[in-house]
Backbone as numpy.savetxt, mean C-alpha at the origin, in Angstrom:
# Nx Ny Nz CAx CAy CAz Cx Cy Cz
18.43 -22.02 8.07 17.23 -22.53 7.44 17.36 -22.30 5.93
17.03 -23.29 5.17 17.14 -23.20 3.72 15.98 -22.38 3.14
16.24 -21.72 2.02 15.24 -20.87 1.40 13.98 -21.66 1.03
14.15 -22.91 0.63 12.99 -23.74 0.27 12.11 -23.98 1.49
12.73 -24.20 2.64 11.98 -24.44 3.87 11.21 -23.17 4.29
11.87 -22.04 4.19 11.23 -20.77 4.53 10.05 -20.52 3.58
10.28 -20.77 2.30 9.22 -20.56 1.31 8.03 -21.46 1.59
8.28 -22.72 1.87 7.22 -23.68 2.16 6.41 -23.23 3.37
7.10 -22.81 4.42 6.40 -22.35 5.62 5.62 -21.07 5.35
6.21 -20.17 4.58 5.54 -18.90 4.28 4.26 -19.14 3.48
4.29 -20.08 2.55 3.12 -20.36 1.73 1.98 -21.01 2.51
2.27 -21.50 3.70 1.24 -22.09 4.57 0.52 -21.02 5.40
1.05 -19.82 5.40 0.44 -18.74 6.17 -0.86 -18.27 5.51
-1.72 -17.65 6.32 -2.93 -17.04 5.79 -2.51 -15.87 4.91
-3.34 -15.49 3.92 -2.98 -14.39 3.03 -2.57 -13.11 3.76
-3.30 -12.72 4.79 -2.96 -11.49 5.50 -1.61 -11.62 6.19
-1.29 -12.80 6.68 0.01 -13.03 7.31 1.13 -12.95 6.29
0.86 -13.44 5.07 1.86 -13.34 4.01 2.10 -11.89 3.61
1.02 -11.11 3.59 1.16 -9.69 3.27 2.06 -9.01 4.30
1.81 -9.30 5.57 2.65 -8.71 6.63 4.10 -9.16 6.50
4.30 -10.41 6.15 5.66 -10.93 5.97 6.36 -10.20 4.82
5.67 -10.04 3.72 6.25 -9.35 2.56 6.58 -7.91 2.92
5.66 -7.24 3.61 5.92 -5.85 4.00 7.14 -5.75 4.92
7.26 -6.69 5.83 8.41 -6.70 6.75 9.71 -6.93 5.99
9.71 -7.87 5.06 10.91 -8.15 4.27 11.30 -6.96 3.40
10.32 -6.36 2.73 10.60 -5.21 1.89 11.11 -4.03 2.72
10.50 -3.82 3.88 10.93 -2.72 4.74 12.36 -2.95 5.24
12.75 -4.21 5.41 14.11 -4.49 5.86 15.14 -4.15 4.77
14.71 -4.18 3.50 15.60 -3.84 2.39 15.65 -2.34 2.15
14.54 -1.68 2.40 14.44 -0.25 2.14 13.60 0.37 3.26
14.20 0.61 4.41 13.43 1.12 5.54 12.72 2.44 5.20
11.47 2.54 5.63 10.71 3.76 5.36 11.03 4.83 6.39
10.87 6.04 5.96 11.05 7.19 6.85 9.69 7.43 7.52
9.63 7.20 8.82 8.36 7.29 9.54 7.74 8.69 9.45
8.55 9.73 9.40 7.99 11.08 9.32 7.33 11.30 7.96
7.93 10.78 6.90 7.33 10.90 5.57 6.06 10.06 5.50
6.12 8.85 6.05 4.95 7.98 6.07 3.79 8.67 6.80
4.07 9.32 7.92 3.03 10.03 8.69 2.45 11.18 7.89
3.28 11.88 7.15 2.79 12.99 6.32 1.86 12.48 5.22
2.18 11.33 4.63 1.30 10.74 3.61 -0.04 10.32 4.21
0.00 9.78 5.42 -1.24 9.40 6.11 -2.11 10.64 6.33
-1.49 11.72 6.83 -2.21 12.96 7.08 -2.79 13.53 5.78
-2.01 13.48 4.70 -2.48 13.99 3.41 -3.64 13.16 2.88
-3.54 11.86 2.99 -4.63 11.02 2.48 -5.90 11.23 3.29
-5.77 11.42 4.61 -6.94 11.70 5.44 -7.54 13.05 5.09
-6.69 14.05 4.83 -7.16 15.37 4.45 -7.94 15.31 3.13
-7.40 14.57 2.17 -8.06 14.45 0.87 -9.38 13.68 0.99
-9.39 12.63 1.80 -10.62 11.85 1.98 -11.71 12.71 2.62
-11.35 13.49 3.63 -12.31 14.38 4.28 -12.84 15.41 3.28
-11.97 15.97 2.47 -12.39 16.94 1.45 -13.34 16.28 0.45
-13.06 15.04 0.09 -13.95 14.30 -0.82 -15.32 14.09 -0.17
-15.32 13.65 1.09 -16.58 13.39 1.79 -17.39 14.68 1.97
-16.72 15.82 2.09 -17.40 17.10 2.26 -17.83 17.71 0.92
-17.45 17.07 -0.17 -17.83 17.57 -1.49 -16.89 18.63 -2.04
-15.78 18.88 -1.36 -14.80 19.86 -1.82 -14.02 19.30 -3.01
-13.73 18.02 -2.97 -13.03 17.34 -4.07 -13.99 16.35 -4.72
-13.88 16.20 -6.01 -14.70 15.22 -6.73 -13.83 14.04 -7.12
-14.45 12.88 -7.19 -13.73 11.69 -7.59 -13.55 11.62 -9.10
-12.68 10.72 -9.52 -12.42 10.50 -10.94 -12.83 9.06 -11.25
-13.56 8.87 -12.33 -14.01 7.54 -12.69 -12.85 6.68 -13.20
-13.03 5.39 -13.12 -12.02 4.47 -13.62 -11.78 4.69 -15.11
-12.83 5.00 -15.84 -12.69 5.24 -17.27 -11.80 6.45 -17.54
-11.94 7.51 -16.72 -11.09 8.69 -16.88 -9.63 8.37 -16.58
-9.41 7.57 -15.58 -8.05 7.18 -15.22 -7.44 6.36 -16.35
-8.19 5.42 -16.89 -7.68 4.60 -18.00 -7.37 5.46 -19.21
-8.23 6.44 -19.49 -8.00 7.31 -20.63 -6.71 8.09 -20.45
-6.44 8.56 -19.24 -5.19 9.28 -18.97 -3.98 8.38 -19.14
-4.11 7.13 -18.76 -3.00 6.18 -18.84 -2.64 5.88 -20.30
-3.59 6.00 -21.19 -3.36 5.68 -22.60 -2.66 6.81 -23.34
-2.57 7.99 -22.74 -1.94 9.13 -23.41 -0.48 8.95 -23.62
């Protein structure tokens, strides 16, 4: 199948289907380590729970932008 044909068909997909296609293609180039991925999921859930419990405070977009300008 020619790259143009694949591209044409891919562009006809719904946005979420295109996202899944891109993720699949990228993962085929650089396979993720499932154990590391699981640890990141656990860490993000831990941080979200801490935020919801008031243990961690959020940072405003303005603060993030200010840090980026440094």
